[in-house]
Coordinates of N, CA and C in Angstrom, one line a residue:
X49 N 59.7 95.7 107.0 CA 59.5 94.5 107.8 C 59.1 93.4 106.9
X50 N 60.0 92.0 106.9 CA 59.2 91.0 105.9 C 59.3 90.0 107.1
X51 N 58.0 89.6 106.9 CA 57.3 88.6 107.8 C 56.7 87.7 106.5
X52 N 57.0 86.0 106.8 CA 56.5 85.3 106.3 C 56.0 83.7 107.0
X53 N 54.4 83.4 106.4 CA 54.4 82.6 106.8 C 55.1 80.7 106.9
X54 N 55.2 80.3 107.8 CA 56.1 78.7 107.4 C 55.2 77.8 108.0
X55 N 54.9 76.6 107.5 CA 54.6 75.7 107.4 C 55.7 74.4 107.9
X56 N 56.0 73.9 108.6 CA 57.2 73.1 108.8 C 56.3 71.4 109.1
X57 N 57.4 70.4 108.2 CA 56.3 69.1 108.0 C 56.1 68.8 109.3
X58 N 54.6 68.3 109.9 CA 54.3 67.4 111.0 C 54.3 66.2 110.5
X59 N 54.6 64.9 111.8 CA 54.1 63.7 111.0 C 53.3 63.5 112.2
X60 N 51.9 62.6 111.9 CA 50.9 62.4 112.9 C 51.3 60.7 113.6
X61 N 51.1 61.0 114.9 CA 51.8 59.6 115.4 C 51.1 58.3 115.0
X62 N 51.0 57.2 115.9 CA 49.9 56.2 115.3 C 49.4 55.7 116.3
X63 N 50.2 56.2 117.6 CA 49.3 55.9 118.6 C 50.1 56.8 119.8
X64 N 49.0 56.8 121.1 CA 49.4 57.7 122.4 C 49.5 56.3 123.5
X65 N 50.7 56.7 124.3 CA 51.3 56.0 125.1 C 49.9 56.1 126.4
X66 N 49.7 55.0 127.8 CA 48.8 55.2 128.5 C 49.2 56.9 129.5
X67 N 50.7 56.8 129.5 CA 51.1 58.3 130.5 C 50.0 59.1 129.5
X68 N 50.3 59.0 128.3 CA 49.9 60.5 127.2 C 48.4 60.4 127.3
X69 N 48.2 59.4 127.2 CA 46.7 59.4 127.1 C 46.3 60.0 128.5
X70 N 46.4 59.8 129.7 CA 45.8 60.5 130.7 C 46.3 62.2 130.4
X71 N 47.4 62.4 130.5 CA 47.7 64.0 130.3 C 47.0 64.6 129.3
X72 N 46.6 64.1 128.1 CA 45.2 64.7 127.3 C 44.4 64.4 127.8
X73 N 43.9 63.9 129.1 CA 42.5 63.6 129.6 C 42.5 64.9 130.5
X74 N 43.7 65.0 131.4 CA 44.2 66.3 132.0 C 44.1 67.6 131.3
X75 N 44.8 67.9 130.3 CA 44.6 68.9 129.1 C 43.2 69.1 128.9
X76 N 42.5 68.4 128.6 CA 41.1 68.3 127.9 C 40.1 69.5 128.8
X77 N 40.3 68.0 130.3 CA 40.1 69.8 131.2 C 39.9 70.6 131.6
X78 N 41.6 71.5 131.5 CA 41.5 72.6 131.5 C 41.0 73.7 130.1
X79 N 41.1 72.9 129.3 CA 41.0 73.4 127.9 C 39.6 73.8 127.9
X80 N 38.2 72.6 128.3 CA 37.3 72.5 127.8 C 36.6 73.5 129.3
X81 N 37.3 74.6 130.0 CA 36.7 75.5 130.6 C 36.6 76.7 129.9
X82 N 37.3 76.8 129.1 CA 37.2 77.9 128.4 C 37.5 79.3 128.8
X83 N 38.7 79.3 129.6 CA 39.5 80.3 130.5 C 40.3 81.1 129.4
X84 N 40.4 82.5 129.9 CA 41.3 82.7 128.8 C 42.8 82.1 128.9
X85 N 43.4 82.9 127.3 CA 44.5 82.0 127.0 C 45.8 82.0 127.9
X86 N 46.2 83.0 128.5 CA 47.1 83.3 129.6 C 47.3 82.1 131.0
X87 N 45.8 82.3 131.0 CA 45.4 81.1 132.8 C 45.3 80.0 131.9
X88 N 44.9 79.8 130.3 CA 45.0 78.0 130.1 C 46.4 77.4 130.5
X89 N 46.8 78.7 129.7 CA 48.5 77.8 129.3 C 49.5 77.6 130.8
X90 N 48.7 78.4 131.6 CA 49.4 78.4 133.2 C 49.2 76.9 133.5
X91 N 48.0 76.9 133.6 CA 47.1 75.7 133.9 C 47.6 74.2 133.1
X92 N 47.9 74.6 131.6 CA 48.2 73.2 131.2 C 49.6 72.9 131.7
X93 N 50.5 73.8 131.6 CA 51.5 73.8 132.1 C 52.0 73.0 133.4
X94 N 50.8 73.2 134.6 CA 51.0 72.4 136.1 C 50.6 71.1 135.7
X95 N 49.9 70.7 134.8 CA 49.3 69.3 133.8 C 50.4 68.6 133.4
X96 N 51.2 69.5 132.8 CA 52.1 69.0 131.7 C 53.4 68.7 132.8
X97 N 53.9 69.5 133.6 CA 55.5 69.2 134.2 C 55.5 68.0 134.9
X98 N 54.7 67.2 135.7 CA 54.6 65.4 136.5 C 55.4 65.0 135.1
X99 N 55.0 65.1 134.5 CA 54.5 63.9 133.4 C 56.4 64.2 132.3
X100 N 57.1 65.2 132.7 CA 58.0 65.1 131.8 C 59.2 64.3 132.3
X101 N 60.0 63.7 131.2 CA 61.1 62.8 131.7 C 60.9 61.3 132.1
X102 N 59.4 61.2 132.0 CA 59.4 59.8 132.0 C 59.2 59.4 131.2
X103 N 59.9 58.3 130.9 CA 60.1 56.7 129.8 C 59.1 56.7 129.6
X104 N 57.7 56.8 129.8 CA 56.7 56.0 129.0 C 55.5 57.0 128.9
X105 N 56.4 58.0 128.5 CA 55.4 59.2 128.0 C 55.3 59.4 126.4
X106 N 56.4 58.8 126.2 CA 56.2 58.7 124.1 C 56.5 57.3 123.4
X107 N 56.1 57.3 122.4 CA 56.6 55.7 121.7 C 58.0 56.3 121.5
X108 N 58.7 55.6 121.3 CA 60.3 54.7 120.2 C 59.9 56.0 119.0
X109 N 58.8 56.1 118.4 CA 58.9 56.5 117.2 C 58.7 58.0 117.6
X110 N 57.9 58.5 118.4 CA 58.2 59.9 119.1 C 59.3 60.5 119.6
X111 N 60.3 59.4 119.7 CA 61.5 60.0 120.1 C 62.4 60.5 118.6
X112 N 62.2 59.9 117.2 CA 63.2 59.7 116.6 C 63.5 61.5 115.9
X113 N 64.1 62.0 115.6 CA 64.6 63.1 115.0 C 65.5 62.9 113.5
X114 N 65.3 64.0 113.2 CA 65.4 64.1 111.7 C 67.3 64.9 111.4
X115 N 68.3 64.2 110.8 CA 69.3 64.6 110.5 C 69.1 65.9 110.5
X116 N 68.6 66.7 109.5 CA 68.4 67.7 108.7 C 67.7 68.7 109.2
X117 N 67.1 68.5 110.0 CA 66.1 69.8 110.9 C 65.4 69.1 112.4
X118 N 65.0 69.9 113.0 CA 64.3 68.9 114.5 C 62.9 68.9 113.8
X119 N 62.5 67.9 114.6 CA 61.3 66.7 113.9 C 60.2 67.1 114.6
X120 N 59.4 67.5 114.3 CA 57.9 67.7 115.0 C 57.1 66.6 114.6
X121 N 56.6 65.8 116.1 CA 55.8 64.7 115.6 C 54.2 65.0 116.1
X122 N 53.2 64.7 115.3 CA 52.1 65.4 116.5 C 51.2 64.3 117.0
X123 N 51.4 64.5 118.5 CA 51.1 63.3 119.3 C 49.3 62.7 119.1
X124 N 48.7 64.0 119.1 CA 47.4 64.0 119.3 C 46.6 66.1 119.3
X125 N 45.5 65.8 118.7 CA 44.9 66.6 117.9 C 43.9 66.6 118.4
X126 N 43.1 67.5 119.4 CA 42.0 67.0 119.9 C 40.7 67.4 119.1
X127 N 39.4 66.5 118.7 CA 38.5 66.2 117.8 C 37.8 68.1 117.5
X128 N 37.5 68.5 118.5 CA 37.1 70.2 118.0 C 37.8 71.3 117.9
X129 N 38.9 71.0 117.7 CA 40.1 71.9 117.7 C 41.0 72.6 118.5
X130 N 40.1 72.3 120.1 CA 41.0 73.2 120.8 C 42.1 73.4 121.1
X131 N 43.0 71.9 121.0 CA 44.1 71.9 121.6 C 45.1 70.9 120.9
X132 N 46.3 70.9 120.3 CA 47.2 69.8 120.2 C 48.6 69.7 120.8
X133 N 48.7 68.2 120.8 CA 50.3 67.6 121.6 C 51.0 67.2 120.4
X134 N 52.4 68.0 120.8 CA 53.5 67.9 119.7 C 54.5 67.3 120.2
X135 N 54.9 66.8 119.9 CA 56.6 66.5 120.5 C 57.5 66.7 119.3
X136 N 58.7 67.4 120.3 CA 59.3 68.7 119.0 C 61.1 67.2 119.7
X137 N 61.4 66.8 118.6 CA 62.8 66.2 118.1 C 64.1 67.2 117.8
X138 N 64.9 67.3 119.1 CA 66.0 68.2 118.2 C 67.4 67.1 118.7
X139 N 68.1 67.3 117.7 CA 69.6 66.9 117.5 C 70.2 68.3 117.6
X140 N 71.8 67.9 118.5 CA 72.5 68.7 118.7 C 72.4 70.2 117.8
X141 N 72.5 71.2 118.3 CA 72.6 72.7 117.3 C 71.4 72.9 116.3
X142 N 70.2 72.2 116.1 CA 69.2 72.0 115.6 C 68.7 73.6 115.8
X143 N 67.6 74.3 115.3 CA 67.0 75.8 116.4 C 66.3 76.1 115.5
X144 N 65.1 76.9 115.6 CA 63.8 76.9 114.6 C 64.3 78.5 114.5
X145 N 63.6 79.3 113.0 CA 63.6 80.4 112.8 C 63.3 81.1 113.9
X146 N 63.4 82.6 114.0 CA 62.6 83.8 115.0 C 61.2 83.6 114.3
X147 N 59.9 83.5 115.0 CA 58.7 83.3 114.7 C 58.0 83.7 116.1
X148 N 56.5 83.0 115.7 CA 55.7 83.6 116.7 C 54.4 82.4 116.8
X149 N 53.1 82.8 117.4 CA 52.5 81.8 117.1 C 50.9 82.1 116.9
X150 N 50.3 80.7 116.3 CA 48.3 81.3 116.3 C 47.8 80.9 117.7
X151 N 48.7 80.5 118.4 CA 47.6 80.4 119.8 C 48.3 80.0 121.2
X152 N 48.2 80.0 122.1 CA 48.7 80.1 123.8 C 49.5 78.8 123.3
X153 N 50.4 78.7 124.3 CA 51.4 77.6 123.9 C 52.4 77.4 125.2
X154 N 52.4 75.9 125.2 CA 53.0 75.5 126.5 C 54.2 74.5 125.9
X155 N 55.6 74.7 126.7 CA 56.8 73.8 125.9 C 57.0 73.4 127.1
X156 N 57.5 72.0 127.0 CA 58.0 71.4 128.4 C 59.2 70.8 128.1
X157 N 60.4 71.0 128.7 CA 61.4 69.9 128.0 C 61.0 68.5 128.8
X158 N 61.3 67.5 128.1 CA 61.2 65.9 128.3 C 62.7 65.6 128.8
X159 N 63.6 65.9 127.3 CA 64.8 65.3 128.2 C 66.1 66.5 127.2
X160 N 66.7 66.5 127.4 CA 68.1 67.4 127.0 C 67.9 68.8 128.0
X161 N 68.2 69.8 127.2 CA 68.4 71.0 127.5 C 68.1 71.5 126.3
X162 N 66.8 72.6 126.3 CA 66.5 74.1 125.6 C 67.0 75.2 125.7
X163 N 67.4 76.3 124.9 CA 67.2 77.9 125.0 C 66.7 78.4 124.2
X164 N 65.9 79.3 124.7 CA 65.4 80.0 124.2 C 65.9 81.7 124.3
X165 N 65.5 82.2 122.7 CA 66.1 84.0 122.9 C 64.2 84.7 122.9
X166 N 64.1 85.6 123.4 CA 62.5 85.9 123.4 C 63.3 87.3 122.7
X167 N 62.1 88.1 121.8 CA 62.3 89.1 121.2 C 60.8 90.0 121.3
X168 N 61.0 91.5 121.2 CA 59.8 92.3 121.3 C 60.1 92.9 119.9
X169 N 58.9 93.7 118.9 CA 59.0 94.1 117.9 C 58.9 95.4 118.5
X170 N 60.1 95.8 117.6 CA 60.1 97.7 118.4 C 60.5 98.8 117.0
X171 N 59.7 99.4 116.8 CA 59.5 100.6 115.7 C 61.2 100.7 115.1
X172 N 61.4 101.2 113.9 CA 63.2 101.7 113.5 C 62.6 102.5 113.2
X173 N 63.4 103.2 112.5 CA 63.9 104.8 111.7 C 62.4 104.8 110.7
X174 N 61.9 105.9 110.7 CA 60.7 105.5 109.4 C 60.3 104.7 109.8
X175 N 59.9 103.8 108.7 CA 58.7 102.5 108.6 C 59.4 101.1 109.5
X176 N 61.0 101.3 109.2 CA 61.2 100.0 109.4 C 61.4 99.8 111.3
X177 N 61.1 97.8 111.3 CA 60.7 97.8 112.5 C 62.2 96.6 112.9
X178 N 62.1 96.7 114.0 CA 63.5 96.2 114.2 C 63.2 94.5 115.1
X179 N 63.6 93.5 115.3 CA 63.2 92.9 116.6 C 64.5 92.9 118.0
X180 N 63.9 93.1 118.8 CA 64.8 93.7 120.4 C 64.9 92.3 120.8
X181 N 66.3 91.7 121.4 CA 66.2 90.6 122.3 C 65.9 91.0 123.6
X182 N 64.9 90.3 124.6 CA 64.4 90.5 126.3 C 65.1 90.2 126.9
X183 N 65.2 88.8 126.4 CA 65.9 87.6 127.5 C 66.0 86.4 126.6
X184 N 67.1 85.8 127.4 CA 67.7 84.7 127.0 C 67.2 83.3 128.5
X185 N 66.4 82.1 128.0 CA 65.9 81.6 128.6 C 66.7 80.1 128.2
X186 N 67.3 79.4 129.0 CA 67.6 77.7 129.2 C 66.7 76.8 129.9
X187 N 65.7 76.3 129.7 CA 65.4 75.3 130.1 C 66.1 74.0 130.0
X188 N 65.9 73.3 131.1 CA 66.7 71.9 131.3 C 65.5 70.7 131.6
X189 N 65.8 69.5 131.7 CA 64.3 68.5 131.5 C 63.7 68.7 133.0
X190 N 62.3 68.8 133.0 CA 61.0 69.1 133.9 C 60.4 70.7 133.6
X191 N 61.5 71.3 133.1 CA 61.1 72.7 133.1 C 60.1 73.4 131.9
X192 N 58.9 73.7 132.6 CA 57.9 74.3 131.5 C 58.1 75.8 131.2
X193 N 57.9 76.2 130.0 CA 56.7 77.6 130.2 C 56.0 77.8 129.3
X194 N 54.9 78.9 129.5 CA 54.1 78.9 128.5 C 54.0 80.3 128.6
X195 N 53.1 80.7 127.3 CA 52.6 82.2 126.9 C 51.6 82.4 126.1
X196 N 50.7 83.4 125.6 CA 49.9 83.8 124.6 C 50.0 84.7 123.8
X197 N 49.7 84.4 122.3 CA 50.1 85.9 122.2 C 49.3 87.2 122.1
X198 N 49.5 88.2 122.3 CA 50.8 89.1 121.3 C 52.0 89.1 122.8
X199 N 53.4 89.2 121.9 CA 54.7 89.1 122.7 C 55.1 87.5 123.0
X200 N 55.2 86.8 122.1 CA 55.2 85.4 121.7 C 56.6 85.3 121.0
X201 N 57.2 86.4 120.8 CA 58.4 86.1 119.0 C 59.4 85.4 120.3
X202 N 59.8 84.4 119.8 CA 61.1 83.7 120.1 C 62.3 83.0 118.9
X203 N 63.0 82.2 119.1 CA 63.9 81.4 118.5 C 64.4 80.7 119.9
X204 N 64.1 79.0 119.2 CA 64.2 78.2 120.5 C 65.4 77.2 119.3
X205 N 67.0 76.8 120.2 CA 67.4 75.6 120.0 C 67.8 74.5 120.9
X206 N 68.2 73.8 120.2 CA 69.7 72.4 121.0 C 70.4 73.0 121.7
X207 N 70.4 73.0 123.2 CA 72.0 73.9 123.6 C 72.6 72.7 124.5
X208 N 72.3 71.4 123.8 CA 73.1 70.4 124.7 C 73.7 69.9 123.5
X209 N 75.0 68.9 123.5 CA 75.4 68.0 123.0 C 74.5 66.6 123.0
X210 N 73.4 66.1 123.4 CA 72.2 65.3 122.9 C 71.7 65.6 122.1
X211 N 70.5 64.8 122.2 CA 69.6 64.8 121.7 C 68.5 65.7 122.8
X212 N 67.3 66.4 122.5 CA 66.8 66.8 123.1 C 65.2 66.9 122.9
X213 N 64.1 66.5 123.2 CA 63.1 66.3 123.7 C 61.6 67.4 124.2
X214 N 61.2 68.0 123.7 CA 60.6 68.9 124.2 C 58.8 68.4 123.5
X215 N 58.1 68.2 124.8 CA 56.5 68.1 124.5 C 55.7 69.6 124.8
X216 N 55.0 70.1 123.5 CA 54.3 71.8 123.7 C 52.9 71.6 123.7
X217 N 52.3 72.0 123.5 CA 50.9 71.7 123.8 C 50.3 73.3 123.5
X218 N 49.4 72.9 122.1 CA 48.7 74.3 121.1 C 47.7 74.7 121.9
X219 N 47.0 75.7 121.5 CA 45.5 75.7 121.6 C 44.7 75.8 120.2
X220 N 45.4 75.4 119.4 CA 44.8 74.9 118.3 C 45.2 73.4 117.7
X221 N 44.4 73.6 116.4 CA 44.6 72.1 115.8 C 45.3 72.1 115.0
X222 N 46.5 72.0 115.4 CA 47.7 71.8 114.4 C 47.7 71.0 113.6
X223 N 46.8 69.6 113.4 CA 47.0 68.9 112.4 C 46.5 69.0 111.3
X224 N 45.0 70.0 111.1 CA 44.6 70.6 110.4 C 45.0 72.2 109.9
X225 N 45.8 72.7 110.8 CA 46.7 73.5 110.2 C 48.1 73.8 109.9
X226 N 48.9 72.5 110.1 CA 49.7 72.3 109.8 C 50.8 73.2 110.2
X227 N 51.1 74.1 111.2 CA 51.9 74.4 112.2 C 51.6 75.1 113.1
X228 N 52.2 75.3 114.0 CA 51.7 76.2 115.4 C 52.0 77.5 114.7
X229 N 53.0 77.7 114.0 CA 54.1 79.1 113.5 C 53.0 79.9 112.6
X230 N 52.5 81.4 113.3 CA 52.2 82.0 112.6 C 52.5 83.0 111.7
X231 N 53.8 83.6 112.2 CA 54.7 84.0 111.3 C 56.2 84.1 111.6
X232 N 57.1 84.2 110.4 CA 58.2 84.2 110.9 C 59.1 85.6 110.3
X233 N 59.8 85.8 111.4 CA 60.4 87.1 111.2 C 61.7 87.0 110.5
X234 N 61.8 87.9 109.6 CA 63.1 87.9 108.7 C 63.6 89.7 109.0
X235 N 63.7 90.3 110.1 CA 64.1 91.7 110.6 C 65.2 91.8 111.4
X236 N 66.0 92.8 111.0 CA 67.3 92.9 111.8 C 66.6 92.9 113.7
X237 N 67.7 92.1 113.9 CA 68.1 91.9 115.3 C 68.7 91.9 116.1
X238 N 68.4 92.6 117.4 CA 69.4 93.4 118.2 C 70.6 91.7 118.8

């Protein structure tokens, strides 16, 4: 099995729109009960879906995406760590490696269409370990989910001809650690 970790650049925004600013006032919280990670991400989740699809939930500059790979911009970072807002930039066919993550994690699409493939790590022959596809998941814009890990491995892309849009929400501080991705899987796949 080779697992490695990635690092993918954030750029930190320069400011939060007033929608954004109340939905981290929302976030905050549920965050700052200290529920476990399963019921947060439920919880941010019912937080996060009002709020997707509307025009004045990101700047101009949170919308823009990167030719070359989808753009993670990070909205906001909250001061003790618990929690950060990303907004993830994809152009058409865009799709992040098979990976996993350091903490509960909520995706909402804003505007296009997502799919996602979810994978389980299941024993091979000997030592080697194989990854299993579950399910194959499409979200479309309003549509959340969230999860914690362990049983987190996905590969999320572009499955529209747009542009596409998606705000997640950590339970960590991603701008101090510089990605949500805790590891990424390099293993044959069903």
């Amino acid at each position: 099995m080779t697992i490695t970790t990635a690092s993918p650049a954030y750029r930190p925004a320069a400011r939060v729109t007033a929608r954004m600013a109340a939905l981290i006032g929302e976030i905050r919280t549920v965050a700052d009960r200290g529920l476990a990670p399963d019921l947060t991400a439920y919880l941010v989740g019912e937080r996060l879906a009002p709020h997707l699809g509307a025009e004045d939930l990101l700047t101009a500059e949170q919308r823009e995406g990167d030719p070359d790979r989808y753009r993670q911009h990070i909205v906001h970072a909250e001061a003790d760590g618990s929690f950060s807002v990303v907004a993830l930039v994809w152009l058409p066919g865009q799709e992040t490696a098979i990976h996993d993550h350091v903490s509960w994690c909520v995706a909402g699409v804003h505007q296009g269409q997502e799919s996602e493939r979810r994978y389980r790590l299941a024993p091979g022959a000997g030592t080697a370990a194989r990854l299993v596809a579950t399910e194959e998941v499409v979200n479309g814009q309003g549509e959340v989910c969230g999860f914690a890990p362990p049983g987190d491995i996905h590969k999320v892309h572009n499955s529209c001809g747009s542009t596409a849009i998606s705000i997640h929400v950590y339970g960590a501080d991603i701008a101090r650690l510089g990605s949500s991705v805790r590891r990424v899987y390099a293993l044959p796949a069903d």
